[in-house]
Amino acid sequence: SPPLGVFVCLKCCGVHRTLDPSISKVLSVTLDEWTDEEIDAMVEVGGNSSANSIYEGHFPEGVTKPGPDASHEQRAKSKYELQDFLKPSLKISSTNAKRNTSERANSLPATSSIQMPEGMEGAIGMLKITILQGANLAVRDMLSSDPYVVLTLGEQAQTTVQKSNLNPIWNEELILSVRQDCGPVKLQVFDYDTFSADDIMGEAEIDIQPMLTSALAYGEASMFGDMQIGKWLKSHDNALLEDSTVNIVDGKIKQEVSLQLQNVESGIIYLEVEWIPPPQK
């Protein structure tokens, strides 16, 4: 936040984005371009410790600073807008600030009506992964294969079987819950067999950290116009066919992904990932 001269975590970033830009304008240290003036503003403040000596200069008795596990509501009691912890001699009238906060809260869009599926309590959100299609998949029967896709992120979800098709079109949505400190989504393609074990037709991993980092940083996506907010880069140690960007599209955070299946002679899977935040309680 250049106006305040502080670095904020991803959780607090969502709160800062709800503040008036005159109070806190949030920039990403990796995704946004900074002007010389914004960099100078950060330097002049002297870092988080210097800023906290002002904005946390006076804690009323019995009041503690919100910690890493604080809820969104606890973080939203802004020390910057309402100046709750400013030294009394420095505090300015917050009547207008409180009124503006109330007005913004009433104008925010309604939260998603999507319900957290059973067994997903404790998740920080969900991924809706649409398996679009496959291309040039490997032959595992006499002349073709009967492919289906399995996704694993703690629990598993899978598509239907496409009979005798090496270029299947699924367009099927699979839902996975996301918890703190989760790893990549494991994608596997199998050939369905009636009388024997299903044969593997390749696998790949979906790195969801670029999606999570962007989603948590931007908070309520419906407050922003269409734009790119992140990117998963193609490299020698992942299965990407090309760089995969994270975008806000029509108020939703989405990512198109093309994967070259690994440990198999051929095969490509095309899919789309969408972030679904948990419903507010």
Coordinates of C-alpha atoms in Angstrom, one line a residue:
S1 CA 0.0 0.0 0.0
P2 CA 2.1 3.0 -1.2
P3 CA -0.2 5.6 0.4
L4 CA 0.5 4.0 3.8
G5 CA 4.0 2.8 3.1
V6 CA 3.3 -0.8 4.3
F7 CA 3.4 -4.3 3.0
V8 CA 0.3 -6.4 3.8
C9 CA -0.4 -10.1 3.7
L10 CA -2.8 -11.6 1.2
K11 CA -5.6 -11.9 3.7
C12 CA -5.4 -8.2 4.7
C13 CA -5.0 -7.2 1.1
G14 CA -8.6 -8.1 0.5
V15 CA -9.7 -5.7 3.3
H16 CA -7.5 -2.9 2.0
R17 CA -9.1 -3.2 -1.4
T18 CA -12.4 -2.3 0.2
L19 CA -11.0 1.0 1.6
D20 CA -11.2 4.2 -0.3
P21 CA -8.2 4.7 -2.6
S22 CA -7.4 7.9 -0.8
I23 CA -6.7 5.7 2.3
S24 CA -5.1 2.7 0.9
K25 CA -4.3 1.8 -2.7
V26 CA -3.0 -1.8 -3.0
L27 CA -0.4 -2.9 -5.6
S28 CA 1.1 -6.3 -6.1
V29 CA 4.9 -6.5 -5.8
T30 CA 5.0 -9.0 -8.7
L31 CA 1.9 -8.3 -10.9
D32 CA 1.7 -4.5 -11.0
E33 CA 4.0 -1.9 -12.4
W34 CA 5.1 0.8 -9.8
T35 CA 5.8 4.4 -10.5
D36 CA 8.9 6.1 -9.0
E37 CA 6.6 8.2 -6.8
E38 CA 5.0 5.0 -5.4
I39 CA 8.4 3.5 -4.7
D40 CA 9.6 6.7 -3.0
A41 CA 6.5 6.8 -0.8
M42 CA 7.3 3.3 0.5
V43 CA 10.9 4.3 1.2
E44 CA 9.9 7.5 3.0
V45 CA 7.7 5.8 5.5
G46 CA 10.6 3.5 6.5
G47 CA 8.8 0.1 6.5
N48 CA 6.1 -1.7 8.5
S49 CA 7.7 -1.1 11.9
S50 CA 7.8 2.6 11.3
A51 CA 4.2 2.8 10.1
N52 CA 3.0 0.6 13.0
S53 CA 4.6 2.9 15.5
I54 CA 2.0 5.4 14.3
Y55 CA -1.0 3.3 13.5
E56 CA -0.5 1.0 16.4
G57 CA 0.8 3.7 18.8
H58 CA -2.0 3.3 21.3
F59 CA -3.9 0.1 22.1
P60 CA -6.9 0.7 24.5
E61 CA -6.8 -1.6 27.6
G62 CA -8.0 -5.1 26.8
V63 CA -7.7 -4.6 23.0
T64 CA -5.2 -6.8 21.1
K65 CA -4.0 -6.6 17.5
P66 CA -5.7 -9.1 15.1
G67 CA -3.4 -12.0 14.6
P68 CA -2.8 -14.4 11.6
D69 CA -5.9 -16.4 12.3
A70 CA -8.2 -13.3 12.6
S71 CA -11.4 -13.4 10.7
H72 CA -12.2 -11.0 7.8
E73 CA -14.5 -9.1 10.1
Q74 CA -11.8 -8.6 12.7
R75 CA -9.4 -7.4 10.1
A76 CA -12.0 -5.0 8.6
K77 CA -12.0 -3.0 11.9
S78 CA -9.5 -0.9 10.1
K79 CA -6.7 0.8 12.0
Y80 CA -6.1 2.9 9.0
E81 CA -9.6 4.2 8.3
L82 CA -11.1 4.3 11.8
Q83 CA -7.7 4.9 13.4
D84 CA -8.6 2.8 16.4
F85 CA -5.0 2.4 17.6
L86 CA -3.7 5.9 16.8
K87 CA -2.3 8.0 19.6
P88 CA -5.2 10.2 20.8
S89 CA -3.2 13.4 20.0
L90 CA -2.9 12.4 16.4
K91 CA -6.4 11.0 15.8
I92 CA -8.7 13.0 13.5
S93 CA -12.5 12.8 13.4
S94 CA -13.7 9.5 12.0
T95 CA -17.4 10.4 11.7
N96 CA -17.2 10.6 7.9
A97 CA -15.0 7.5 7.6
K98 CA -17.6 5.5 9.6
R99 CA -20.4 6.8 7.4
N100 CA -18.5 5.9 4.2
T101 CA -17.7 2.5 5.5
S102 CA -21.4 1.8 6.1
E103 CA -22.4 3.2 2.7
R104 CA -19.8 0.9 1.0
A105 CA -21.0 -2.1 2.9
N106 CA -24.5 -1.5 1.7
S107 CA -23.4 -1.1 -1.9
L108 CA -21.3 -4.3 -2.1
P109 CA -22.6 -7.0 -4.4
A110 CA -24.3 -10.0 -2.9
T111 CA -22.1 -13.0 -2.2
S112 CA -22.2 -16.2 -4.2
S113 CA -25.2 -18.4 -3.6
I114 CA -23.1 -21.5 -4.2
Q115 CA -23.3 -23.8 -1.2
M116 CA -20.2 -25.6 0.2
P117 CA -20.7 -29.3 -0.7
E118 CA -21.1 -31.8 2.1
G119 CA -17.7 -32.8 3.6
M120 CA -16.0 -29.6 2.6
E121 CA -16.3 -27.8 5.9
G122 CA -13.1 -26.0 6.8
A123 CA -12.2 -25.3 3.2
I124 CA -11.0 -21.8 2.2
G125 CA -12.8 -22.1 -1.1
M126 CA -13.5 -24.4 -4.0
L127 CA -12.2 -25.0 -7.5
K128 CA -14.7 -25.6 -10.3
I129 CA -12.6 -27.4 -12.9
T130 CA -14.2 -27.9 -16.3
I131 CA -12.6 -30.7 -18.3
L132 CA -13.2 -29.4 -21.8
Q133 CA -11.6 -32.0 -24.1
G134 CA -8.7 -34.3 -24.9
A135 CA -6.6 -34.6 -28.0
N136 CA -4.5 -37.3 -29.5
L137 CA -4.8 -39.5 -26.4
A138 CA -2.9 -42.8 -26.2
V139 CA -4.3 -46.1 -27.6
R140 CA -4.9 -48.7 -24.9
D141 CA -7.3 -51.1 -26.5
M142 CA -7.0 -52.6 -30.0
L143 CA -7.5 -49.4 -32.0
S144 CA -8.8 -46.8 -29.5
S145 CA -9.4 -46.2 -25.8
D146 CA -12.3 -45.4 -23.4
P147 CA -10.9 -42.5 -21.5
Y148 CA -12.0 -40.7 -18.4
V149 CA -10.3 -38.1 -16.2
V150 CA -9.7 -38.3 -12.4
L151 CA -8.8 -35.2 -10.4
T152 CA -7.3 -35.5 -6.9
L153 CA -6.9 -32.8 -4.2
G154 CA -7.6 -34.6 -1.0
E155 CA -10.8 -36.1 -2.3
Q156 CA -11.3 -37.3 -5.9
A157 CA -13.7 -36.3 -8.7
Q158 CA -14.0 -37.9 -12.2
T159 CA -15.6 -37.4 -15.5
T160 CA -17.8 -39.9 -17.4
V161 CA -16.2 -42.5 -19.8
Q162 CA -16.0 -41.6 -23.4
K163 CA -16.3 -44.8 -25.5
S164 CA -13.8 -45.4 -28.3
N165 CA -12.6 -41.8 -28.5
L166 CA -9.0 -40.5 -28.7
N167 CA -10.2 -36.9 -29.0
P168 CA -13.1 -36.8 -26.5
I169 CA -15.1 -33.7 -25.7
W170 CA -16.3 -33.8 -22.0
N171 CA -17.3 -30.2 -21.0
E172 CA -17.9 -31.6 -17.5
E173 CA -17.6 -29.6 -14.3
L174 CA -15.8 -31.1 -11.3
I175 CA -15.7 -29.5 -7.9
L176 CA -12.8 -29.8 -5.4
S177 CA -12.5 -28.2 -2.0
V178 CA -9.3 -26.2 -1.2
R179 CA -7.8 -26.1 2.2
Q180 CA -4.9 -24.3 3.7
D181 CA -1.4 -25.4 2.5
C182 CA -2.8 -27.7 -0.2
G183 CA -0.6 -29.0 -3.0
P184 CA -1.2 -29.2 -6.7
V185 CA -4.2 -30.9 -8.2
K186 CA -3.3 -34.3 -9.6
L187 CA -4.8 -35.1 -13.0
Q188 CA -4.9 -38.7 -14.4
V189 CA -6.4 -40.1 -17.5
F190 CA -7.5 -43.8 -17.5
D191 CA -8.8 -46.2 -20.1
Y192 CA -11.9 -48.0 -18.8
D193 CA -11.8 -51.8 -18.9
T194 CA -14.8 -54.0 -18.0
F195 CA -12.9 -57.1 -17.0
S196 CA -9.5 -55.9 -15.9
A197 CA -7.8 -53.0 -14.1
D198 CA -8.1 -49.6 -15.9
D199 CA -5.0 -48.7 -17.8
I200 CA -3.3 -45.3 -17.1
M201 CA -3.2 -43.0 -20.1
G202 CA -1.0 -40.2 -18.7
E203 CA -1.0 -37.8 -15.9
A204 CA -0.1 -34.2 -15.0
E205 CA -0.2 -31.7 -12.1
I206 CA -2.1 -28.4 -12.0
D207 CA -0.3 -25.8 -9.9
I208 CA -3.1 -23.9 -8.2
Q209 CA -0.9 -21.5 -6.3
P210 CA -1.0 -18.7 -9.0
M211 CA -4.8 -19.0 -8.9
L212 CA -5.0 -18.9 -5.0
T213 CA -2.5 -16.1 -4.7
S214 CA -4.4 -14.0 -7.2
A215 CA -7.8 -14.8 -5.7
L216 CA -6.9 -14.0 -2.2
A217 CA -5.1 -10.8 -3.2
Y218 CA -8.1 -9.4 -5.1
G219 CA -10.8 -10.5 -2.8
E220 CA -14.3 -9.9 -4.2
A221 CA -13.7 -10.3 -8.0
S222 CA -17.0 -8.8 -8.9
M223 CA -15.7 -5.4 -7.8
F224 CA -13.2 -5.3 -10.6
G225 CA -13.5 -5.2 -14.4
D226 CA -12.1 -7.8 -16.7
M227 CA -8.3 -8.0 -16.4
Q228 CA -5.3 -10.3 -15.9
I229 CA -4.3 -10.8 -12.3
G230 CA -1.8 -13.7 -12.4
K231 CA 0.1 -16.2 -14.5
W232 CA 1.4 -19.8 -14.3
L233 CA 4.5 -19.9 -16.5
K234 CA 5.4 -22.8 -18.7
S235 CA 8.7 -24.4 -17.7
H236 CA 10.7 -27.7 -18.2
D237 CA 9.4 -29.1 -14.9
N238 CA 5.6 -28.7 -15.5
A239 CA 3.2 -30.0 -18.1
L240 CA 2.0 -26.7 -19.5
L241 CA 1.8 -26.4 -23.3
E242 CA 1.9 -22.6 -22.9
D243 CA 1.7 -19.9 -20.2
S244 CA -1.6 -20.0 -18.4
T245 CA -3.0 -16.6 -17.2
V246 CA -5.4 -16.0 -14.3
N247 CA -8.1 -13.5 -15.3
I248 CA -11.1 -11.8 -13.9
V249 CA -13.9 -12.4 -16.4
D250 CA -17.4 -11.1 -15.8
G251 CA -16.7 -10.9 -12.1
K252 CA -15.2 -14.4 -11.8
I253 CA -11.6 -15.6 -11.4
K254 CA -10.8 -18.0 -14.2
Q255 CA -7.8 -19.7 -15.8
E256 CA -7.6 -21.7 -19.0
V257 CA -5.0 -24.5 -18.9
S258 CA -3.6 -26.8 -21.6
L259 CA -1.6 -29.8 -20.4
Q260 CA 0.7 -32.2 -22.2
L261 CA 0.1 -35.5 -20.4
Q262 CA 3.3 -37.0 -18.8
N263 CA 4.6 -40.6 -18.7
V264 CA 2.7 -41.5 -21.9
E265 CA 3.4 -41.5 -25.6
S266 CA 0.9 -38.8 -26.4
G267 CA -2.1 -36.8 -25.2
I268 CA -3.3 -33.3 -24.3
I269 CA -6.0 -32.2 -21.9
Y270 CA -7.7 -28.8 -22.1
L271 CA -9.5 -27.5 -19.1
E272 CA -10.7 -24.3 -17.3
V273 CA -10.3 -23.6 -13.6
E274 CA -12.6 -21.2 -11.7
W275 CA -12.2 -20.0 -8.1
I276 CA -15.3 -20.1 -5.9
P277 CA -14.9 -18.4 -2.5
P278 CA -16.6 -19.9 0.5
P279 CA -20.1 -18.5 1.1
Q280 CA -20.3 -15.9 3.9
K281 CA -21.8 -17.1 7.1

